[in-house]
Amino acid sequence: MNAGTGIKVIVTMIGLDGHTTGAETVSMILRDAGIEVVYLGCNQTPEMIVDAAVQEDVDIIGISSHAANYDQVIQVVNLLRAKNIGDIPVICGGNIPRSRFGSLKGSGIAEIFPPGSSSEAIVGYIVNNARKAYAAPIPEALRAS
Amino acid sequence: MALPMSADAPTDICAIVRALNAGDMRTCARLITRIERSEPNLVPLLQALYRAGGHIRIVGVTGSPGVGKSTLVSKLVAVWRKRGLRVAVLAVDPSSPYSGGAVLGDRLRMKEHSCDEGVFIRSMASRGQLGGLAKAAGDALTVLDAMHWDVIVIETVGVGQSETDIMRHASVVVLLQTPMGGDDVQAAKAGITEIGDIFVVNKSEHPEADHTVRQLEEMITLALCLHPEKTWRPPVVKTRATHGEGVADLAGHIDGCFAHLAAQPETARLQLRDRARHRVGELLHYMLEQRLRSGVGLLPENLIDSVVARASDPYALAAGLLARMD
């Protein structure tokens, strides 16, 4: 039930994609797995998402895409890398045609969850692949003397 | 395995303090994560930050779920940004009592400040804390304090009647209500209605809004009659946060409240003493809880069974566990 304890996720849409039902459903599925979801809703730009990722210090970013906005999705990956936080995986869900999977993954999208994906598959992927900052050892310099 | 800190984030105390003083958001963000994880080794850093801090205006915003706290905070931040002030927002939302997960939806209302380097927004889950904030909130404020923001806003979870922790962290508490919130007896009750330094009636386009304002004014007048030693009369402000209406007025009242505190050093001193006392109590509570847990471990199920069977009782079990602490 709480396999995702300690993991913080952004769930968002990009641009004019206003199909919120999927993102809100996934947010609740993740919530029920013990994950903390920062829900950004719609009308986000890639810059806004990356800005939020820095300030919220999230471990993985989930983008719901129902508007064929693949260039913007890939832009999120590129901006994360440019900001030296490319270790935050970006995953996608939505009505993305399978013919696009190869090019998206080739551009750095970690995983894609098409319609019909199970809750277990999404949660399982996040638990196993989220940036493990939350579990990382404490730097020696900060240990109490 | 990823590095514990990203390449740009410093790891030693002096470097972290320097980075925070310079306003480095990434260092701040990661530190707040580590505070949320209760890393015990952060204490020397937090001690250093606390001792150097205490200079920033902290505004608390509280009220029931859906009254418009986050939307109002966003508009307030816009007013302050126009004045050139730099603002940090700490927004708390509730954790699930079942899974421990959360859907943090405050940032969603504050889109207009994305990518503005003069604004830092951090969402935080309450993680079981019941007072309207999160356990990590106090230390997160200490970290934000070190970044020299002009204003820090702390937004509580949607509260009920008794979540009043915000008054121990903020110098000025803004309490939001909406029209149709109940009659004058509700306004006279103890708890949340006592802690507002400024009352806001949001969604003021509702026909009952003026009635709600009158009820609050009457409650405030009565409270001041009963406590003539109080020198601040909480103003009641009507806002329509989605449209930004009344928000500049509210910002003016917040300034007025800080000016009043500055002019009343004894009131301000008592408030700071109260906050410090509460913070010590809070930490003592956490430390005792930790020691209790590490010393006692999980409650043995057979002892729980003995309480269920009434062969023992909760008092005896609690006292027995306490006695096992070193």
Tab-separated table of N, CA, C and O in Angstrom, chain B residues 112-213:
chain	number	residue	atom	x	y	z
B	112	GLU	N	1.310	31.847	-12.029
B	112	GLU	CA	1.802	33.112	-12.570
B	112	GLU	C	3.203	33.445	-12.061
B	112	GLU	O	3.853	34.335	-12.613
B	113	HIS	N	3.668	32.728	-11.026
B	113	HIS	CA	4.994	33.038	-10.494
B	113	HIS	C	6.062	32.027	-10.908
B	113	HIS	O	7.188	32.087	-10.417
B	114	SER	N	5.684	31.091	-11.791
B	114	SER	CA	6.674	30.140	-12.302
B	114	SER	C	7.776	30.903	-13.014
B	114	SER	O	7.516	31.894	-13.684
B	115	CYS	N	9.001	30.408	-12.852
B	115	CYS	CA	10.159	30.943	-13.557
B	115	CYS	C	10.480	32.379	-13.148
B	115	CYS	O	11.256	33.047	-13.823
B	116	ASP	N	9.886	32.862	-12.074
B	116	ASP	CA	10.251	34.171	-11.538
B	116	ASP	C	11.319	33.934	-10.481
B	116	ASP	O	11.068	33.270	-9.473
B	117	GLU	N	12.513	34.465	-10.700
B	117	GLU	CA	13.611	34.188	-9.765
B	117	GLU	C	13.417	34.860	-8.416
B	117	GLU	O	14.129	34.558	-7.460
B	118	GLY	N	12.449	35.748	-8.335
B	118	GLY	CA	12.169	36.411	-7.068
B	118	GLY	C	11.130	35.685	-6.240
B	118	GLY	O	10.669	36.199	-5.211
B	119	VAL	N	10.729	34.495	-6.693
B	119	VAL	CA	9.710	33.733	-5.969
B	119	VAL	C	10.158	32.276	-5.841
B	119	VAL	O	10.589	31.669	-6.815
B	120	PHE	N	10.059	31.740	-4.632
B	120	PHE	CA	10.329	30.321	-4.397
B	120	PHE	C	9.071	29.716	-3.797
B	120	PHE	O	8.522	30.239	-2.833
B	121	ILE	N	8.597	28.637	-4.400
B	121	ILE	CA	7.386	27.984	-3.890
B	121	ILE	C	7.728	26.538	-3.564
B	121	ILE	O	8.307	25.825	-4.391
B	122	ARG	N	7.375	26.103	-2.374
B	122	ARG	CA	7.623	24.717	-2.010
B	122	ARG	C	6.355	24.118	-1.423
B	122	ARG	O	5.783	24.657	-0.479
B	123	SER	N	5.928	22.996	-1.977
B	123	SER	CA	4.795	22.255	-1.447
B	123	SER	C	5.307	21.260	-0.409
B	123	SER	O	6.408	20.726	-0.560
B	124	MET	N	4.510	21.030	0.606
B	124	MET	CA	4.942	20.115	1.657
B	124	MET	C	3.730	19.322	2.150
B	124	MET	O	2.662	19.895	2.353
B	125	ALA	N	3.905	18.021	2.315
B	125	ALA	CA	2.801	17.205	2.835
B	125	ALA	C	2.852	17.202	4.361
B	125	ALA	O	3.928	17.243	4.953
B	126	SER	N	1.684	17.157	4.990
B	126	SER	CA	1.624	17.310	6.455
B	126	SER	C	2.193	16.096	7.184
B	126	SER	O	2.590	16.193	8.329
B	127	ARG	N	2.223	14.945	6.500
B	127	ARG	CA	2.790	13.703	7.061
B	127	ARG	C	2.310	13.407	8.478
B	127	ARG	O	3.118	13.149	9.385
B	128	GLY	N	1.002	13.500	8.666
B	128	GLY	CA	0.421	13.055	9.926
B	128	GLY	C	0.370	14.113	11.015
B	128	GLY	O	-0.230	13.903	12.059
B	129	GLN	N	1.000	15.256	10.782
B	129	GLN	CA	0.937	16.337	11.781
B	129	GLN	C	-0.477	16.898	11.816
B	129	GLN	O	-1.087	17.114	10.764
B	130	LEU	N	-0.992	17.177	12.995
B	130	LEU	CA	-2.405	17.546	13.100
B	130	LEU	C	-2.672	19.036	13.277
B	130	LEU	O	-3.806	19.485	13.200
B	131	GLY	N	-1.673	19.833	13.500
B	131	GLY	CA	-1.894	21.242	13.826
B	131	GLY	C	-2.085	22.169	12.637
B	131	GLY	O	-2.168	23.372	12.792
B	132	GLY	N	-2.155	21.604	11.414
B	132	GLY	CA	-2.340	22.424	10.225
B	132	GLY	C	-1.066	22.627	9.430
B	132	GLY	O	-1.097	23.125	8.312
B	133	LEU	N	0.066	22.246	10.016
B	133	LEU	CA	1.342	22.373	9.306
B	133	LEU	C	1.993	20.990	9.198
B	133	LEU	O	1.335	19.990	9.416
B	134	ALA	N	3.270	20.956	8.851
B	134	ALA	CA	4.013	19.701	8.791
B	134	ALA	C	5.123	19.766	9.825
B	134	ALA	O	5.562	20.851	10.203
B	135	LYS	N	5.583	18.604	10.254
B	135	LYS	CA	6.669	18.564	11.229
B	135	LYS	C	7.892	19.331	10.711
B	135	LYS	O	8.594	19.992	11.464
B	136	ALA	N	8.114	19.230	9.403
B	136	ALA	CA	9.303	19.849	8.816
B	136	ALA	C	9.151	21.355	8.620
B	136	ALA	O	10.117	22.033	8.255
B	137	ALA	N	7.962	21.895	8.868
B	137	ALA	CA	7.717	23.303	8.527
B	137	ALA	C	8.643	24.252	9.296
B	137	ALA	O	9.198	25.193	8.716
B	138	GLY	N	8.814	23.990	10.590
B	138	GLY	CA	9.644	24.884	11.402
B	138	GLY	C	11.061	24.972	10.862
B	138	GLY	O	11.606	26.068	10.690
B	139	ASP	N	11.672	23.821	10.566
B	139	ASP	CA	13.040	23.823	10.052
B	139	ASP	C	13.096	24.377	8.626
B	139	ASP	O	14.071	25.033	8.244
B	140	ALA	N	12.047	24.115	7.841
B	140	ALA	CA	12.019	24.669	6.480
B	140	ALA	C	12.002	26.198	6.546
B	140	ALA	O	12.668	26.874	5.747
B	141	LEU	N	11.276	26.736	7.513
B	141	LEU	CA	11.263	28.191	7.685
B	141	LEU	C	12.647	28.705	8.065
B	141	LEU	O	13.073	29.764	7.608
B	142	THR	N	13.350	27.936	8.893
B	142	THR	CA	14.713	28.327	9.270
B	142	THR	C	15.607	28.406	8.038
B	142	THR	O	16.415	29.328	7.896
B	143	VAL	N	15.445	27.446	7.127
B	143	VAL	CA	16.243	27.444	5.898
B	143	VAL	C	15.859	28.632	5.014
B	143	VAL	O	16.723	29.355	4.502
B	144	LEU	N	14.560	28.863	4.852
B	144	LEU	CA	14.109	29.977	4.008
B	144	LEU	C	14.573	31.313	4.594
B	144	LEU	O	14.950	32.229	3.863
B	145	ASP	N	14.546	31.382	5.914
B	145	ASP	CA	14.985	32.580	6.616
B	145	ASP	C	16.404	32.970	6.193
B	145	ASP	O	16.723	34.150	6.051
B	146	ALA	N	17.251	31.950	5.998
B	146	ALA	CA	18.655	32.214	5.671
B	146	ALA	C	18.840	32.749	4.255
B	146	ALA	O	19.939	33.144	3.874
B	147	MET	N	17.765	32.737	3.466
B	147	MET	CA	17.891	33.159	2.060
B	147	MET	C	17.526	34.621	1.859
B	147	MET	O	17.509	35.098	0.733
B	148	HIS	N	17.235	35.315	2.941
B	148	HIS	CA	16.983	36.764	2.867
B	148	HIS	C	15.835	37.121	1.939
B	148	HIS	O	15.936	38.065	1.159
B	149	TRP	N	14.741	36.400	2.013
B	149	TRP	CA	13.533	36.823	1.303
B	149	TRP	C	12.996	38.062	2.004
B	149	TRP	O	13.266	38.285	3.186
B	150	ASP	N	12.212	38.860	1.303
B	150	ASP	CA	11.583	40.014	1.963
B	150	ASP	C	10.361	39.560	2.758
B	150	ASP	O	10.055	40.135	3.803
B	151	VAL	N	9.671	38.557	2.241
B	151	VAL	CA	8.499	38.013	2.923
B	151	VAL	C	8.506	36.491	2.762
B	151	VAL	O	8.855	35.987	1.692
B	152	ILE	N	8.133	35.779	3.817
B	152	ILE	CA	7.869	34.342	3.689
B	152	ILE	C	6.388	34.139	4.008
B	152	ILE	O	5.894	34.641	5.022
B	153	VAL	N	5.693	33.427	3.135
B	153	VAL	CA	4.292	33.092	3.386
B	153	VAL	C	4.222	31.613	3.716
B	153	VAL	O	4.821	30.798	3.009
B	154	ILE	N	3.517	31.283	4.766
B	154	ILE	CA	3.299	29.869	5.059
B	154	ILE	C	1.802	29.614	5.039
B	154	ILE	O	1.036	30.272	5.729
B	155	GLU	N	1.428	28.704	4.157
B	155	GLU	CA	0.010	28.388	3.973
B	155	GLU	C	-0.268	27.038	4.620
B	155	GLU	O	0.409	26.051	4.342
B	156	THR	N	-1.292	26.982	5.447
B	156	THR	CA	-1.601	25.731	6.151
B	156	THR	C	-2.399	24.794	5.245
B	156	THR	O	-2.860	25.180	4.171
B	157	VAL	N	-2.584	23.579	5.713
B	157	VAL	CA	-3.571	22.684	5.093
B	157	VAL	C	-4.941	23.351	5.284
B	157	VAL	O	-5.077	24.298	6.052
B	158	GLY	N	-5.949	22.867	4.604
B	158	GLY	CA	-7.301	23.338	4.873
B	158	GLY	C	-7.669	22.930	6.285
B	158	GLY	O	-7.637	21.751	6.621
B	159	VAL	N	-7.973	23.910	7.131
B	159	VAL	CA	-8.125	23.604	8.551
B	159	VAL	C	-9.589	23.515	8.957
B	159	VAL	O	-10.494	23.928	8.238
B	160	GLY	N	-9.801	22.993	10.142
B	160	GLY	CA	-11.127	22.943	10.733
B	160	GLY	C	-11.239	24.014	11.809
B	160	GLY	O	-11.028	25.183	11.534
B	161	GLN	N	-11.490	23.609	13.017
B	161	GLN	CA	-11.691	24.599	14.076
B	161	GLN	C	-10.500	24.748	15.004
B	161	GLN	O	-10.407	25.737	15.710
B	162	SER	N	-9.605	23.767	15.018
B	162	SER	CA	-8.616	23.770	16.104
B	162	SER	C	-7.166	23.694	15.651
B	162	SER	O	-6.277	23.500	16.471
B	163	GLU	N	-6.903	23.860	14.347
B	163	GLU	CA	-5.518	23.746	13.886
B	163	GLU	C	-4.848	25.112	13.946
B	163	GLU	O	-4.944	25.903	13.014
B	164	THR	N	-4.183	25.369	15.047
B	164	THR	CA	-3.699	26.721	15.301
B	164	THR	C	-2.168	26.828	15.344
B	164	THR	O	-1.632	27.832	15.788
B	165	ASP	N	-1.454	25.796	14.877
B	165	ASP	CA	0.017	25.842	14.924
B	165	ASP	C	0.590	27.045	14.188
B	165	ASP	O	1.680	27.519	14.511
B	166	ILE	N	-0.130	27.526	13.188
B	166	ILE	CA	0.378	28.619	12.356
B	166	ILE	C	0.751	29.829	13.202
B	166	ILE	O	1.716	30.538	12.902
B	167	MET	N	0.001	30.070	14.291
B	167	MET	CA	0.272	31.249	15.119
B	167	MET	C	1.627	31.165	15.810
B	167	MET	O	2.153	32.175	16.263
B	168	ARG	N	2.213	29.952	15.874
B	168	ARG	CA	3.524	29.791	16.500
B	168	ARG	C	4.657	30.004	15.508
B	168	ARG	O	5.825	29.920	15.869
B	169	HIS	N	4.330	30.169	14.250
B	169	HIS	CA	5.380	30.319	13.245
B	169	HIS	C	5.311	31.643	12.514
B	169	HIS	O	6.307	32.134	12.016
B	170	ALA	N	4.103	32.222	12.393
B	170	ALA	CA	3.936	33.460	11.633
B	170	ALA	C	3.703	34.628	12.574
B	170	ALA	O	3.057	34.487	13.614
B	171	SER	N	4.236	35.797	12.208
B	171	SER	CA	4.011	36.990	13.026
B	171	SER	C	2.624	37.554	12.773
B	171	SER	O	2.014	38.151	13.643
B	172	VAL	N	2.164	37.412	11.536
B	172	VAL	CA	0.843	37.909	11.164
B	172	VAL	C	0.052	36.751	10.566
B	172	VAL	O	0.511	36.110	9.611
B	173	VAL	N	-1.104	36.463	11.129
B	173	VAL	CA	-1.938	35.361	10.633
B	173	VAL	C	-3.157	35.928	9.901
B	173	VAL	O	-3.910	36.726	10.460
B	174	VAL	N	-3.308	35.521	8.648
B	174	VAL	CA	-4.472	35.905	7.844
B	174	VAL	C	-5.419	34.712	7.832
B	174	VAL	O	-5.046	33.621	7.407
B	175	LEU	N	-6.638	34.916	8.355
B	175	LEU	CA	-7.624	33.829	8.413
B	175	LEU	C	-8.696	34.055	7.358
B	175	LEU	O	-9.396	35.065	7.381
B	176	LEU	N	-8.780	33.112	6.424
B	176	LEU	CA	-9.758	33.218	5.333
B	176	LEU	C	-11.042	32.502	5.684
B	176	LEU	O	-11.016	31.382	6.210
B	177	GLN	N	-12.142	33.130	5.330
B	177	GLN	CA	-13.435	32.475	5.421
B	177	GLN	C	-14.200	32.774	4.147
B	177	GLN	O	-13.833	33.657	3.386
B	178	THR	N	-15.253	32.036	3.950
B	178	THR	CA	-16.158	32.363	2.849
B	178	THR	C	-17.518	32.702	3.452
B	178	THR	O	-17.787	32.356	4.603
B	179	PRO	N	-18.384	33.356	2.694
B	179	PRO	CA	-19.726	33.630	3.192
B	179	PRO	C	-20.455	32.326	3.521
B	179	PRO	O	-20.082	31.256	3.042
B	180	MET	N	-21.511	32.418	4.316
B	180	MET	CA	-22.341	31.267	4.669
B	180	MET	C	-21.597	30.288	5.580
B	180	MET	O	-21.860	29.094	5.555
B	181	GLY	N	-20.670	30.798	6.385
B	181	GLY	CA	-19.861	29.908	7.233
B	181	GLY	C	-20.519	29.546	8.553
B	181	GLY	O	-19.955	28.817	9.338
B	182	GLY	N	-21.692	30.070	8.839
B	182	GLY	CA	-22.343	29.767	10.113
B	182	GLY	C	-22.756	31.053	10.814
B	182	GLY	O	-22.460	32.142	10.353
B	183	ASP	N	-23.425	30.896	11.952
B	183	ASP	CA	-23.993	32.078	12.620
B	183	ASP	C	-22.995	32.705	13.588
B	183	ASP	O	-21.813	32.361	13.604
B	184	ASP	N	-23.489	33.643	14.417
B	184	ASP	CA	-22.605	34.369	15.312
B	184	ASP	C	-22.012	33.491	16.402
B	184	ASP	O	-20.944	33.795	16.932
B	185	VAL	N	-22.677	32.380	16.729
B	185	VAL	CA	-22.112	31.482	17.743
B	185	VAL	C	-20.863	30.799	17.197
B	185	VAL	O	-19.870	30.614	17.891
B	186	GLN	N	-20.900	30.440	15.901
B	186	GLN	CA	-19.702	29.861	15.286
B	186	GLN	C	-18.540	30.842	15.399
B	186	GLN	O	-17.410	30.470	15.679
B	187	ALA	N	-18.838	32.135	15.141
B	187	ALA	CA	-17.787	33.150	15.182
B	187	ALA	C	-17.262	33.354	16.601
B	187	ALA	O	-16.135	33.808	16.792
B	188	ALA	N	-18.097	33.033	17.612
B	188	ALA	CA	-17.700	33.272	19.001
B	188	ALA	C	-16.939	32.093	19.600
B	188	ALA	O	-16.427	32.185	20.716
B	189	LYS	N	-16.871	30.980	18.875
B	189	LYS	CA	-16.231	29.787	19.442
B	189	LYS	C	-14.727	29.981	19.609
B	189	LYS	O	-14.120	30.809	18.948
B	190	ALA	N	-14.173	29.143	20.479
B	190	ALA	CA	-12.726	29.156	20.668
B	190	ALA	C	-12.053	28.455	19.498
B	190	ALA	O	-12.700	27.763	18.717
B	191	GLY	N	-10.744	28.651	19.377
B	191	GLY	CA	-9.994	27.946	18.356
B	191	GLY	C	-9.569	28.868	17.246
B	191	GLY	O	-9.053	29.964	17.480
B	192	ILE	N	-9.817	28.441	16.037
B	192	ILE	CA	-9.274	29.123	14.862
B	192	ILE	C	-9.722	30.578	14.787
B	192	ILE	O	-8.970	31.453	14.360
B	193	THR	N	-10.957	30.863	15.229
B	193	THR	CA	-11.457	32.238	15.095
B	193	THR	C	-10.700	33.212	16.002
B	193	THR	O	-10.794	34.413	15.822
B	194	GLU	N	-9.950	32.678	16.960
B	194	GLU	CA	-9.222	33.555	17.870
B	194	GLU	C	-7.879	33.997	17.315
B	194	GLU	O	-7.279	34.941	17.842
B	195	ILE	N	-7.351	33.296	16.310
B	195	ILE	CA	-5.940	33.505	15.968
B	195	ILE	C	-5.723	34.450	14.797
B	195	ILE	O	-4.595	34.752	14.456
B	196	GLY	N	-6.807	34.924	14.173
B	196	GLY	CA	-6.626	35.803	13.017
B	196	GLY	C	-6.172	37.197	13.429
B	196	GLY	O	-6.791	37.814	14.285
B	197	ASP	N	-5.078	37.673	12.825
B	197	ASP	CA	-4.706	39.085	12.976
B	197	ASP	C	-5.426	39.907	11.919
B	197	ASP	O	-5.610	41.106	12.068
B	198	ILE	N	-5.772	39.230	10.833
B	198	ILE	CA	-6.543	39.847	9.762
B	198	ILE	C	-7.564	38.808	9.296
B	198	ILE	O	-7.204	37.642	9.071
B	199	PHE	N	-8.819	39.211	9.189
B	199	PHE	CA	-9.854	38.299	8.706
B	199	PHE	C	-10.174	38.648	7.256
B	199	PHE	O	-10.314	39.815	6.911
B	200	VAL	N	-10.272	37.617	6.439
B	200	VAL	CA	-10.607	37.825	5.029
B	200	VAL	C	-11.896	37.076	4.718
B	200	VAL	O	-12.033	35.898	5.059
B	201	VAL	N	-12.841	37.766	4.111
B	201	VAL	CA	-14.023	37.096	3.575
B	201	VAL	C	-13.814	37.010	2.060
B	201	VAL	O	-13.940	38.003	1.339
B	202	ASN	N	-13.428	35.822	1.630
B	202	ASN	CA	-13.143	35.616	0.200
B	202	ASN	C	-14.433	35.200	-0.514
B	202	ASN	O	-15.435	34.909	0.130
B	203	LYS	N	-14.395	35.182	-1.836
B	203	LYS	CA	-15.584	34.895	-2.657
B	203	LYS	C	-16.667	35.915	-2.306
B	203	LYS	O	-17.846	35.575	-2.113
B	204	SER	N	-16.242	37.171	-2.222
B	204	SER	CA	-17.097	38.227	-1.678
B	204	SER	C	-18.200	38.655	-2.634
B	204	SER	O	-18.995	39.528	-2.299
B	205	GLU	N	-18.241	38.062	-3.826
B	205	GLU	CA	-19.365	38.364	-4.728
B	205	GLU	C	-20.646	37.677	-4.251
B	205	GLU	O	-21.739	37.984	-4.719
B	206	HIS	N	-20.500	36.752	-3.293
B	206	HIS	CA	-21.678	36.063	-2.770
B	206	HIS	C	-22.576	37.045	-2.015
B	206	HIS	O	-22.078	37.891	-1.253
B	207	PRO	N	-23.910	36.958	-2.218
B	207	PRO	CA	-24.805	37.925	-1.586
B	207	PRO	C	-24.736	37.952	-0.053
B	207	PRO	O	-25.080	38.961	0.560
B	208	GLU	N	-24.262	36.868	0.552
B	208	GLU	CA	-24.192	36.829	2.019
B	208	GLU	C	-22.883	37.413	2.570
B	208	GLU	O	-22.665	37.417	3.786
B	209	ALA	N	-22.013	37.868	1.661
B	209	ALA	CA	-20.670	38.286	2.105
B	209	ALA	C	-20.726	39.398	3.148
B	209	ALA	O	-20.030	39.343	4.171
B	210	ASP	N	-21.563	40.407	2.900
B	210	ASP	CA	-21.606	41.538	3.841
B	210	ASP	C	-22.105	41.099	5.211
B	210	ASP	O	-21.672	41.624	6.237
B	211	HIS	N	-23.019	40.136	5.202
B	211	HIS	CA	-23.522	39.604	6.465
B	211	HIS	C	-22.388	38.946	7.250
B	211	HIS	O	-22.247	39.134	8.467
B	212	THR	N	-21.571	38.169	6.548
B	212	THR	CA	-20.431	37.499	7.190
B	212	THR	C	-19.449	38.533	7.748
B	212	THR	O	-18.932	38.387	8.857
B	213	VAL	N	-19.216	39.609	6.972
B	213	VAL	CA	-18.319	40.667	7.441
B	213	VAL	C	-18.862	41.275	8.729
B	213	VAL	O	-18.122	41.468	9.706
